[in-house]
Amino acid sequence: MLYYLSMISKVYSASLYGLNALKITIEVYASTGLPCEKIIGLPDTIIKESSSRIKAAIKNSSFNYANKSYTINLAPADLPKEGSFLDVPIAAAILEATNQITLPNNSLLVGELSLSGSIKPIKGIIAICEMAKKNNIQSIYLPEANIDQAKLINNIKIFPLTHLSQFKNIESIKQITIRKTSFSLPKFEQDYSEVKGQTVAKRVMTIVATGFHNILLVGPPGSGKSMIIKRLPTIMPILDEDQTILKAKIETISKPFKTSNITPIRPFRSPHHSISYAGMVGGGRSPSPGEITLANNGILFLDEFPEFSKQVIEVLRQPLEDNLITISRASYNIQFPSNFILACTMNPCPCGYLNDSKEKCKCNSRDINKYWKKLSGPILDRIDIILDIPRLKTEDVLLNTNNHLSTASMTEIIDLGNKFQHNRNGPSLKNAALTSLSLNKFCNLSKPSKSLLIKALDNGILTGRSYDKILRVSRTIADIDQCKNIQETHILEALHYRQTKFKPT
């Protein structure tokens, strides 16, 4: 018969809070008494149920599960913990508390156990590795399936786990060598040469990609609105290394994924118009990222914009202004990044054929007004460019006369504009994010240009916010044209991209 001395074992693990991980200290006290497992420290249902998984896994890994009274403490005790991250560290702490294994000092363990003792991958491994690095933790033991994600974080020691039985001879677990990660270059199947006609729209998309501006396309069905927006990622500058890792971090917190999916292509999210408020901004008992965060540093495409619920549309106000979203709970607040391009499309009216040259509109004025009222003034004010997309001409459909405007040729224009922009703003600041002080510094206007904007303000065409947006768009147009100062033609072009003939007055 085996006898175990009563003792306390302590190991480190992690729990997720928003996009970050928090260091969790797990203490296990094995004492004589009625056999039971009591987990304290605000565990959720998944953690409470883990005792059954852990017991089966220990027995099926050729260890002995001693009939003891186990008190399992999760510290800090005042913060709720959730998820299956703690299966492996709790099991290891129980084995150490019963003198069956010895764990290395200053190490962190994470992983989910199956009943057989095999170790399953978990979400959020990049955030966990970042936290371990900041806390100077020497070694990280994690599921082998998460190794490729963990390799994105340099200067950490990682050890792969496939089965709980590996703890019998923990010294034999080989450390993984981390090499500098190289990301595969993006490859696109779509190309702007496939978009027939719409020369002005293609010009506008180069402005959007250069300055990171929000855009709304308005036009009849079949004019190519969605096709134009869906090809926007093909001309967007690729992400840098830090942005790529942040993108992977956000995605691994939402759900585990294979490292082969990690590319420097900017995110492109296109939720259905039936999406809920929580699905858009994030939420849940322990808030997880929503679509606006998954689109961070990329594009949020809302097709048929007015068909989204009023609440979902209005919740975009703060993220568009502050580039972050705050989700509050009783005991804590979580902030998610939301720096994205809002790219929307809509028909001019419910039937789609208002002011169309071929098809007669079937909507009355009341229906049209109700349709447009779904988009409030504050939301439209936060959109930099509102462009009408006309019905395609016959020659454009049959001949595709402007197919020379391809992704490659548009990217050349954007690269020149970005170089000009970066030399002035720095590599990370886009024109759409210029502050009022930066606008005063970089947007010197001639008297005729100022007169144009003053007239637009006096006529109610512009508000204080949209005035700044016109300056930012004008600055991007000037960058594309390689002009140090904004010209009158740049102001006129930006004002043209701010008006639609379809919106009821």
Short mmCIF file of C-alpha atoms in Angstrom, two decimals:
data_model
loop_
_atom_site.label_atom_id
_atom_site.label_comp_id
_atom_site.label_asym_id
_atom_site.label_seq_id
_atom_site.Cartn_x
_atom_site.Cartn_y
_atom_site.Cartn_z
CA MET A 1 0.00 0.00 0.00
CA LEU A 2 1.27 3.51 -0.89
CA TYR A 3 1.29 6.23 1.80
CA TYR A 4 1.46 9.91 0.97
CA LEU A 5 2.47 12.71 3.32
CA SER A 6 0.17 15.71 3.44
CA MET A 7 1.82 18.53 1.52
CA ILE A 8 1.16 21.57 -0.64
CA SER A 9 2.20 21.69 -4.29
CA LYS A 10 2.36 24.95 -6.27
CA VAL A 11 2.48 25.43 -10.05
CA TYR A 12 1.90 28.35 -12.42
CA SER A 13 -0.66 28.49 -15.19
CA ALA A 14 -2.70 31.15 -17.02
CA SER A 15 -6.20 32.39 -17.71
CA LEU A 16 -7.39 34.75 -20.44
CA TYR A 17 -8.81 38.23 -19.83
CA GLY A 18 -9.65 39.94 -23.09
CA LEU A 19 -6.58 39.82 -25.34
CA ASN A 20 -4.20 39.30 -22.44
CA ALA A 21 -3.33 36.41 -20.16
CA LEU A 22 -3.10 36.56 -16.39
CA LYS A 23 -0.66 34.48 -14.35
CA ILE A 24 -2.54 31.97 -12.19
CA THR A 25 -0.98 30.25 -9.19
CA ILE A 26 -2.43 26.78 -8.51
CA GLU A 27 -1.97 25.34 -5.04
CA VAL A 28 -3.01 21.78 -4.20
CA TYR A 29 -3.25 20.52 -0.61
CA ALA A 30 -3.60 16.74 -0.30
CA SER A 31 -4.71 15.68 3.16
CA THR A 32 -6.26 12.69 4.87
CA GLY A 33 -10.01 12.70 5.05
CA LEU A 34 -13.06 11.84 2.99
CA PRO A 35 -11.88 11.54 -0.65
CA CYS A 36 -13.02 14.64 -2.56
CA GLU A 37 -11.82 17.49 -4.75
CA LYS A 38 -12.71 21.05 -3.79
CA ILE A 39 -11.72 23.81 -6.23
CA ILE A 40 -11.77 27.36 -4.85
CA GLY A 41 -10.88 30.74 -6.35
CA LEU A 42 -13.93 31.56 -8.53
CA PRO A 43 -13.72 28.65 -11.03
CA ASP A 44 -16.32 28.39 -13.79
CA THR A 45 -18.31 25.26 -14.64
CA ILE A 46 -15.64 23.93 -17.00
CA ILE A 47 -12.99 24.08 -14.26
CA LYS A 48 -15.33 22.54 -11.70
CA GLU A 49 -15.99 19.64 -14.07
CA SER A 50 -12.26 19.18 -14.67
CA SER A 51 -11.88 17.09 -11.51
CA SER A 52 -13.60 14.16 -13.24
CA ARG A 53 -11.41 14.52 -16.36
CA ILE A 54 -8.26 14.86 -14.28
CA LYS A 55 -9.03 11.78 -12.15
CA ALA A 56 -9.61 9.60 -15.23
CA ALA A 57 -6.55 11.01 -17.01
CA ILE A 58 -4.26 10.34 -14.03
CA LYS A 59 -5.44 6.73 -13.74
CA ASN A 60 -5.10 6.15 -17.50
CA SER A 61 -1.55 7.55 -17.49
CA SER A 62 -0.18 4.84 -15.16
CA PHE A 63 -0.21 7.09 -12.10
CA ASN A 64 -1.99 6.40 -8.84
CA TYR A 65 -4.88 8.65 -7.88
CA ALA A 66 -4.58 8.66 -4.10
CA ASN A 67 -7.80 8.66 -2.08
CA LYS A 68 -7.21 12.01 -0.43
CA SER A 69 -9.08 15.18 0.32
CA TYR A 70 -7.78 17.66 -2.30
CA THR A 71 -8.14 21.40 -1.82
CA ILE A 72 -7.26 23.18 -5.06
CA ASN A 73 -6.76 26.94 -4.78
CA LEU A 74 -6.66 29.24 -7.82
CA ALA A 75 -5.00 32.58 -7.10
CA PRO A 76 -5.66 35.48 -7.34
CA ALA A 77 -8.88 34.44 -5.64
CA ASP A 78 -10.89 37.58 -6.49
CA LEU A 79 -10.82 37.14 -10.28
CA PRO A 80 -13.03 34.62 -12.10
CA LYS A 81 -11.24 31.87 -14.04
CA GLU A 82 -12.64 29.94 -16.95
CA GLY A 83 -11.69 27.46 -19.63
CA SER A 84 -9.88 24.15 -19.85
CA PHE A 85 -6.37 25.68 -19.66
CA LEU A 86 -5.95 24.46 -16.08
CA ASP A 87 -6.47 20.70 -16.59
CA VAL A 88 -2.79 19.86 -17.03
CA PRO A 89 -1.40 22.11 -14.25
CA ILE A 90 -4.00 20.88 -11.72
CA ALA A 91 -3.22 17.25 -12.59
CA ALA A 92 0.53 17.91 -12.33
CA ALA A 93 0.07 19.66 -8.98
CA ILE A 94 -1.95 16.71 -7.63
CA LEU A 95 0.80 14.30 -8.72
CA GLU A 96 3.46 16.46 -7.09
CA ALA A 97 1.39 16.83 -3.90
CA THR A 98 1.26 13.02 -3.66
CA ASN A 99 5.04 12.69 -4.27
CA GLN A 100 4.70 10.98 -7.66
CA ILE A 101 6.55 13.61 -9.72
CA THR A 102 8.78 16.65 -9.21
CA LEU A 103 8.07 19.73 -11.30
CA PRO A 104 10.83 22.17 -12.37
CA ASN A 105 10.94 25.51 -10.59
CA ASN A 106 9.53 28.66 -12.20
CA SER A 107 7.67 26.80 -14.97
CA LEU A 108 4.22 27.37 -16.44
CA LEU A 109 1.84 24.59 -17.54
CA VAL A 110 -1.28 24.80 -19.71
CA GLY A 111 -3.39 22.28 -21.60
CA GLU A 112 -6.68 20.41 -21.72
CA LEU A 113 -6.83 16.74 -20.76
CA SER A 114 -8.84 13.98 -22.34
CA LEU A 115 -9.97 10.99 -20.28
CA SER A 116 -7.15 8.90 -21.75
CA GLY A 117 -4.52 11.39 -20.57
CA SER A 118 -3.74 12.86 -23.99
CA ILE A 119 -3.32 16.63 -24.08
CA LYS A 120 -5.45 18.77 -26.40
CA PRO A 121 -4.64 22.23 -27.84
CA ILE A 122 -6.04 25.37 -26.26
CA LYS A 123 -6.87 28.87 -27.46
CA GLY A 124 -4.93 32.04 -26.63
CA ILE A 125 -1.48 30.45 -26.56
CA ILE A 126 0.22 33.57 -28.00
CA ALA A 127 -1.17 35.76 -25.20
CA ILE A 128 -0.09 33.15 -22.63
CA CYS A 129 3.48 33.03 -23.99
CA GLU A 130 3.68 36.84 -24.00
CA MET A 131 2.60 36.90 -20.36
CA ALA A 132 5.14 34.22 -19.40
CA LYS A 133 7.92 36.17 -21.09
CA LYS A 134 6.99 39.38 -19.24
CA ASN A 135 6.96 37.50 -15.92
CA ASN A 136 10.39 35.95 -16.58
CA ILE A 137 9.04 32.41 -16.37
CA GLN A 138 11.83 29.98 -17.29
CA SER A 139 9.91 27.16 -19.01
CA ILE A 140 6.49 26.77 -20.65
CA TYR A 141 4.95 23.29 -21.00
CA LEU A 142 2.12 23.37 -23.53
CA PRO A 143 0.23 21.13 -25.98
CA GLU A 144 2.32 20.04 -28.95
CA ALA A 145 -0.44 21.19 -31.33
CA ASN A 146 0.11 24.79 -30.11
CA ILE A 147 3.88 24.79 -30.65
CA ASP A 148 3.82 26.61 -34.00
CA GLN A 149 1.78 29.45 -32.48
CA ALA A 150 4.11 29.70 -29.47
CA LYS A 151 7.10 30.03 -31.80
CA LEU A 152 5.88 33.50 -32.77
CA ILE A 153 7.18 34.76 -29.41
CA ASN A 154 10.97 34.92 -29.24
CA ASN A 155 13.26 34.26 -26.26
CA ILE A 156 11.09 31.73 -24.42
CA LYS A 157 11.72 28.05 -23.61
CA ILE A 158 8.87 25.84 -24.74
CA PHE A 159 8.38 22.12 -24.14
CA PRO A 160 5.74 20.13 -26.10
CA LEU A 161 3.28 17.86 -24.29
CA THR A 162 1.25 15.09 -25.91
CA HIS A 163 0.32 12.94 -22.89
CA LEU A 164 0.18 13.27 -19.13
CA SER A 165 2.46 10.23 -18.76
CA GLN A 166 5.39 12.38 -19.97
CA PHE A 167 5.57 13.84 -16.44
CA LYS A 168 6.99 10.51 -15.21
CA ASN A 169 10.28 11.53 -16.79
CA ILE A 170 9.91 15.25 -17.29
CA GLU A 171 13.64 15.74 -17.93
CA SER A 172 13.28 13.75 -21.17
CA ILE A 173 10.92 16.31 -22.72
CA LYS A 174 13.02 18.09 -25.32
CA GLN A 175 13.00 21.87 -25.56
CA ILE A 176 11.84 23.28 -28.91
CA THR A 177 14.31 25.51 -30.69
CA ILE A 178 12.70 28.77 -31.77
CA ARG A 179 13.83 30.28 -35.04
CA LYS A 180 12.84 33.64 -36.43
CA THR A 181 9.40 33.30 -37.98
CA SER A 182 9.04 34.03 -41.68
CA PHE A 183 5.56 34.74 -42.96
CA SER A 184 4.44 33.61 -46.39
CA LEU A 185 3.68 36.36 -48.90
CA PRO A 186 0.00 36.78 -49.75
CA LYS A 187 -1.46 35.27 -52.90
CA PHE A 188 -4.81 36.42 -54.24
CA GLU A 189 -7.10 34.78 -56.74
CA GLN A 190 -9.15 37.94 -57.27
CA ASP A 191 -7.97 40.95 -59.27
CA TYR A 192 -9.35 44.41 -60.00
CA SER A 193 -8.96 43.75 -63.71
CA GLU A 194 -12.08 41.57 -63.32
CA VAL A 195 -14.14 44.63 -62.34
CA LYS A 196 -15.75 46.00 -65.48
CA GLY A 197 -15.98 49.76 -65.87
CA GLN A 198 -16.13 51.81 -62.66
CA THR A 199 -12.91 53.76 -63.29
CA VAL A 200 -13.81 56.36 -60.64
CA ALA A 201 -14.49 53.63 -58.06
CA LYS A 202 -11.07 52.09 -58.71
CA ARG A 203 -9.46 55.50 -58.26
CA VAL A 204 -11.29 55.86 -54.95
CA MET A 205 -10.14 52.43 -53.77
CA THR A 206 -6.50 53.50 -54.22
CA ILE A 207 -7.28 56.49 -51.97
CA VAL A 208 -8.92 54.21 -49.39
CA ALA A 209 -5.98 51.77 -49.35
CA THR A 210 -3.41 54.57 -49.11
CA GLY A 211 -5.02 56.63 -46.36
CA PHE A 212 -7.03 53.95 -44.51
CA HIS A 213 -10.31 55.81 -45.08
CA ASN A 214 -13.85 54.57 -44.39
CA ILE A 215 -16.08 54.25 -47.44
CA LEU A 216 -19.73 53.76 -48.41
CA LEU A 217 -20.68 52.73 -51.96
CA VAL A 218 -24.24 53.47 -53.08
CA GLY A 219 -25.68 52.06 -56.29
CA PRO A 220 -28.23 49.78 -57.98
CA PRO A 221 -28.02 45.98 -57.93
CA GLY A 222 -25.42 44.54 -60.29
CA SER A 223 -23.29 47.67 -60.51
CA GLY A 224 -20.29 45.94 -58.89
CA LYS A 225 -20.30 47.44 -55.37
CA SER A 226 -19.54 44.21 -53.50
CA MET A 227 -17.06 43.09 -56.15
CA ILE A 228 -15.10 46.33 -55.71
CA ILE A 229 -14.94 46.06 -51.91
CA LYS A 230 -14.07 42.34 -51.86
CA ARG A 231 -10.93 43.06 -53.88
CA LEU A 232 -9.74 45.77 -51.48
CA PRO A 233 -7.42 43.35 -49.57
CA THR A 234 -5.51 42.69 -52.82
CA ILE A 235 -4.22 46.29 -52.90
CA MET A 236 -3.78 46.91 -49.16
CA PRO A 237 -0.20 47.18 -47.85
CA ILE A 238 0.78 44.01 -45.97
CA LEU A 239 1.04 43.93 -42.17
CA ASP A 240 4.38 44.35 -40.44
CA GLU A 241 5.67 41.67 -38.05
CA ASP A 242 4.12 43.11 -34.87
CA GLN A 243 0.75 43.60 -36.59
CA THR A 244 0.85 40.04 -37.95
CA ILE A 245 1.50 38.64 -34.48
CA LEU A 246 -1.35 40.77 -33.06
CA LYS A 247 -3.64 39.45 -35.78
CA ALA A 248 -2.66 35.87 -34.90
CA LYS A 249 -3.10 36.61 -31.19
CA ILE A 250 -6.65 37.88 -31.72
CA GLU A 251 -7.57 34.91 -33.90
CA THR A 252 -6.13 32.34 -31.47
CA ILE A 253 -8.19 33.84 -28.66
CA SER A 254 -11.34 33.55 -30.77
CA LYS A 255 -10.52 29.99 -31.77
CA PRO A 256 -7.40 27.82 -32.21
CA PHE A 257 -6.07 27.74 -35.77
CA LYS A 258 -3.15 26.32 -37.72
CA THR A 259 0.00 28.39 -38.11
CA SER A 260 -0.16 27.86 -41.87
CA ASN A 261 -2.98 30.42 -41.78
CA ILE A 262 -0.70 33.15 -40.38
CA THR A 263 0.03 35.54 -43.21
CA PRO A 264 0.66 39.30 -43.35
CA ILE A 265 -2.58 39.77 -45.33
CA ARG A 266 -4.83 42.30 -43.61
CA PRO A 267 -7.98 40.83 -42.02
CA PHE A 268 -11.17 41.00 -44.08
CA ARG A 269 -14.36 40.39 -42.10
CA SER A 270 -17.77 40.25 -43.76
CA PRO A 271 -20.49 39.44 -41.19
CA HIS A 272 -24.08 38.75 -42.27
CA HIS A 273 -26.60 41.52 -41.58
CA SER A 274 -28.34 39.31 -39.01
CA ILE A 275 -25.32 39.55 -36.67
CA SER A 276 -26.08 40.44 -33.04
CA TYR A 277 -24.75 43.35 -31.00
CA ALA A 278 -22.44 41.02 -29.04
CA GLY A 279 -21.23 39.35 -32.23
CA MET A 280 -20.17 42.73 -33.61
CA VAL A 281 -18.44 44.28 -30.58
CA GLY A 282 -17.60 41.16 -28.57
CA GLY A 283 -19.06 39.84 -25.37
CA GLY A 284 -19.92 36.83 -23.30
CA ARG A 285 -19.47 36.06 -19.63
CA SER A 286 -15.74 36.41 -20.17
CA PRO A 287 -15.71 38.81 -23.14
CA SER A 288 -14.22 37.51 -26.37
CA PRO A 289 -13.41 39.62 -29.46
CA GLY A 290 -16.18 40.55 -31.88
CA GLU A 291 -16.04 41.29 -35.59
CA ILE A 292 -14.70 44.83 -35.11
CA THR A 293 -11.68 43.46 -33.23
CA LEU A 294 -11.15 40.56 -35.63
CA ALA A 295 -11.00 43.23 -38.37
CA ASN A 296 -8.32 45.22 -36.49
CA ASN A 297 -5.72 46.68 -38.91
CA GLY A 298 -7.90 45.41 -41.74
CA ILE A 299 -11.33 45.79 -43.31
CA LEU A 300 -14.82 45.39 -41.89
CA PHE A 301 -17.16 44.89 -44.86
CA LEU A 302 -20.85 45.47 -44.18
CA ASP A 303 -22.79 44.54 -47.30
CA GLU A 304 -26.33 45.96 -47.52
CA PHE A 305 -25.52 48.36 -44.68
CA PRO A 306 -29.09 49.50 -43.83
CA GLU A 307 -30.20 45.87 -43.36
CA PHE A 308 -28.12 45.60 -40.17
CA SER A 309 -30.04 46.30 -36.98
CA LYS A 310 -30.08 49.87 -35.70
CA GLN A 311 -28.28 48.85 -32.51
CA VAL A 312 -25.46 47.13 -34.42
CA ILE A 313 -24.99 50.15 -36.70
CA GLU A 314 -24.97 52.68 -33.86
CA VAL A 315 -22.50 50.68 -31.76
CA LEU A 316 -19.88 51.43 -34.42
CA ARG A 317 -19.73 55.07 -33.32
CA GLN A 318 -17.14 54.71 -30.53
CA PRO A 319 -14.84 52.23 -32.33
CA LEU A 320 -14.76 54.44 -35.43
CA GLU A 321 -13.81 57.45 -33.32
CA ASP A 322 -11.47 55.92 -30.71
CA ASN A 323 -10.17 52.80 -32.50
CA LEU A 324 -11.03 50.68 -29.47
CA ILE A 325 -14.08 49.22 -27.73
CA THR A 326 -14.56 48.96 -23.97
CA ILE A 327 -16.64 46.11 -22.56
CA SER A 328 -17.60 46.50 -18.89
CA ARG A 329 -18.38 43.83 -16.33
CA ALA A 330 -19.21 44.21 -12.64
CA SER A 331 -15.64 43.64 -11.42
CA TYR A 332 -13.51 44.64 -14.40
CA ASN A 333 -13.32 46.35 -17.81
CA ILE A 334 -11.76 44.95 -20.97
CA GLN A 335 -10.60 46.96 -23.97
CA PHE A 336 -10.26 45.48 -27.46
CA PRO A 337 -8.51 47.23 -30.38
CA SER A 338 -10.75 48.17 -33.30
CA ASN A 339 -8.67 50.12 -35.80
CA PHE A 340 -10.34 49.08 -39.06
CA ILE A 341 -11.52 50.41 -42.39
CA LEU A 342 -15.31 50.43 -42.47
CA ALA A 343 -16.30 49.50 -46.02
CA CYS A 344 -20.05 49.45 -46.69
CA THR A 345 -22.39 49.04 -49.61
CA MET A 346 -26.06 49.81 -50.00
CA ASN A 347 -28.79 50.23 -52.57
CA PRO A 348 -30.22 53.74 -53.01
CA CYS A 349 -33.69 52.55 -51.96
CA PRO A 350 -35.44 49.32 -50.89
CA CYS A 351 -36.05 48.18 -54.48
CA GLY A 352 -32.60 49.37 -55.53
CA TYR A 353 -33.50 51.42 -58.60
CA LEU A 354 -33.92 55.02 -57.40
CA ASN A 355 -32.90 57.45 -60.20
CA ASP A 356 -31.82 54.49 -62.34
CA SER A 357 -31.44 55.15 -66.08
CA LYS A 358 -33.05 51.84 -67.14
CA GLU A 359 -35.26 50.48 -64.37
CA LYS A 360 -38.16 52.35 -62.78
CA CYS A 361 -38.14 52.70 -58.99
CA LYS A 362 -41.10 51.03 -57.24
CA CYS A 363 -40.63 52.79 -53.87
CA ASN A 364 -42.63 55.76 -52.58
CA SER A 365 -40.95 58.68 -50.82
CA ARG A 366 -41.95 57.37 -47.38
CA ASP A 367 -40.19 54.03 -48.01
CA ILE A 368 -37.08 55.80 -49.28
CA ASN A 369 -36.92 58.15 -46.27
CA LYS A 370 -37.43 55.25 -43.85
CA TYR A 371 -34.67 53.28 -45.58
CA TRP A 372 -32.12 56.09 -45.31
CA LYS A 373 -33.11 56.93 -41.72
CA LYS A 374 -31.59 53.62 -40.67
CA LEU A 375 -28.25 55.39 -41.12
CA SER A 376 -28.05 58.21 -38.59
CA GLY A 377 -26.21 61.46 -39.18
CA PRO A 378 -23.43 60.62 -36.70
CA ILE A 379 -22.71 57.34 -38.51
CA LEU A 380 -22.60 58.94 -41.97
CA ASP A 381 -20.44 61.70 -40.50
CA ARG A 382 -17.81 59.11 -39.54
CA ILE A 383 -17.53 57.81 -43.11
CA ASP A 384 -14.82 59.60 -45.11
CA ILE A 385 -16.03 58.78 -48.63
CA ILE A 386 -19.60 58.29 -49.90
CA LEU A 387 -19.51 57.34 -53.58
CA ASP A 388 -22.28 56.67 -56.09
CA ILE A 389 -21.70 53.58 -58.24
CA PRO A 390 -23.69 53.93 -61.48
CA ARG A 391 -25.19 51.17 -63.59
CA LEU A 392 -22.61 49.68 -65.96
CA LYS A 393 -22.62 50.92 -69.54
CA THR A 394 -23.14 48.41 -72.34
CA GLU A 395 -19.62 48.88 -73.71
CA ASP A 396 -18.13 48.28 -70.25
CA VAL A 397 -20.00 44.99 -69.90
CA LEU A 398 -19.11 43.72 -73.36
CA LEU A 399 -15.62 45.15 -73.86
CA ASN A 400 -14.30 45.78 -70.33
CA THR A 401 -12.50 48.89 -71.60
CA ASN A 402 -10.55 49.69 -68.41
CA ASN A 403 -9.10 46.27 -67.58
CA HIS A 404 -5.66 47.95 -67.53
CA LEU A 405 -6.60 49.10 -64.02
CA SER A 406 -5.52 45.86 -62.39
CA THR A 407 -4.48 45.06 -58.83
CA ALA A 408 -0.83 45.34 -59.88
CA SER A 409 -1.18 48.79 -61.46
CA MET A 410 -3.28 50.09 -58.55
CA THR A 411 -0.73 48.74 -56.05
CA GLU A 412 2.04 50.71 -57.78
CA ILE A 413 0.03 53.91 -57.28
CA ILE A 414 -0.63 53.04 -53.63
CA ASP A 415 3.04 52.25 -52.95
CA LEU A 416 4.05 55.69 -54.25
CA GLY A 417 1.38 57.37 -52.12
CA ASN A 418 2.39 55.39 -49.04
CA LYS A 419 6.06 56.28 -49.47
CA PHE A 420 5.19 59.97 -49.69
CA GLN A 421 2.85 59.64 -46.69
CA HIS A 422 5.37 57.70 -44.56
CA ASN A 423 8.15 60.20 -45.21
CA ARG A 424 5.95 62.88 -43.66
CA ASN A 425 3.88 61.05 -41.01
CA GLY A 426 6.19 58.17 -40.10
CA PRO A 427 5.64 54.50 -41.02
CA SER A 428 2.74 53.77 -38.65
CA LEU A 429 0.51 56.86 -38.93
CA LYS A 430 -2.08 56.83 -41.72
CA ASN A 431 -3.77 60.00 -42.99
CA ALA A 432 -7.16 58.84 -41.68
CA ALA A 433 -5.70 58.94 -38.14
CA LEU A 434 -4.17 62.43 -38.34
CA THR A 435 -5.03 64.52 -35.28
CA SER A 436 -6.19 68.15 -35.42
CA LEU A 437 -2.65 69.32 -34.64
CA SER A 438 -1.25 67.14 -37.43
CA LEU A 439 -3.88 68.45 -39.86
CA ASN A 440 -2.83 72.03 -39.09
CA LYS A 441 0.79 71.06 -39.62
CA PHE A 442 0.48 68.96 -42.78
CA CYS A 443 -2.56 70.44 -44.53
CA ASN A 444 -1.65 73.95 -45.59
CA LEU A 445 -4.45 75.36 -47.75
CA SER A 446 -4.46 78.14 -50.29
CA LYS A 447 -7.11 80.88 -50.10
CA PRO A 448 -9.26 79.37 -52.91
CA SER A 449 -9.16 75.97 -51.14
CA LYS A 450 -10.20 77.52 -47.83
CA SER A 451 -13.04 79.36 -49.58
CA LEU A 452 -14.36 76.07 -50.97
CA LEU A 453 -14.45 74.48 -47.53
CA ILE A 454 -15.97 77.55 -45.87
CA LYS A 455 -18.73 77.55 -48.46
CA ALA A 456 -19.40 73.85 -47.83
CA LEU A 457 -19.60 74.54 -44.08
CA ASP A 458 -21.95 77.51 -44.58
CA ASN A 459 -24.25 75.43 -46.81
CA GLY A 460 -24.44 72.65 -44.21
CA ILE A 461 -22.72 70.14 -46.49
CA LEU A 462 -19.97 69.63 -43.91
CA THR A 463 -19.86 69.42 -40.12
CA GLY A 464 -16.82 69.99 -37.94
CA ARG A 465 -15.97 66.26 -38.10
CA SER A 466 -16.56 65.86 -41.84
CA TYR A 467 -14.50 69.02 -42.44
CA ASP A 468 -11.51 67.24 -40.90
CA LYS A 469 -12.29 64.13 -42.93
CA ILE A 470 -12.26 66.15 -46.17
CA LEU A 471 -8.81 67.46 -45.21
CA ARG A 472 -7.56 63.93 -44.54
CA VAL A 473 -8.89 62.59 -47.85
CA SER A 474 -7.45 65.64 -49.65
CA ARG A 475 -4.09 64.96 -48.00
CA THR A 476 -4.18 61.36 -49.29
CA ILE A 477 -5.07 62.48 -52.82
CA ALA A 478 -2.16 64.95 -52.71
CA ASP A 479 0.16 62.14 -51.52
CA ILE A 480 -0.88 59.95 -54.45
CA ASP A 481 -0.17 62.91 -56.77
CA GLN A 482 3.19 63.44 -54.98
CA CYS A 483 2.27 66.99 -53.94
CA LYS A 484 3.67 68.53 -50.76
CA ASN A 485 0.79 70.99 -50.44
CA ILE A 486 -2.93 70.34 -50.93
CA GLN A 487 -4.19 71.94 -54.15
CA GLU A 488 -7.67 73.21 -54.95
CA THR A 489 -8.23 70.23 -57.26
CA HIS A 490 -7.57 67.87 -54.35
CA ILE A 491 -10.23 69.63 -52.23
CA LEU A 492 -12.73 69.50 -55.10
CA GLU A 493 -12.12 65.79 -55.64
CA ALA A 494 -12.51 65.06 -51.92
CA LEU A 495 -15.77 67.06 -51.80
CA HIS A 496 -17.03 65.14 -54.83
CA TYR A 497 -16.45 61.88 -52.97
CA ARG A 498 -18.53 63.15 -50.05
CA GLN A 499 -21.88 63.57 -51.84
CA THR A 500 -24.56 61.23 -53.12
CA LYS A 501 -27.50 62.08 -55.35
CA PHE A 502 -29.62 59.36 -53.75
CA LYS A 503 -29.94 60.58 -50.14
CA PRO A 504 -33.25 62.37 -49.54
CA THR A 505 -32.89 65.98 -48.42
#
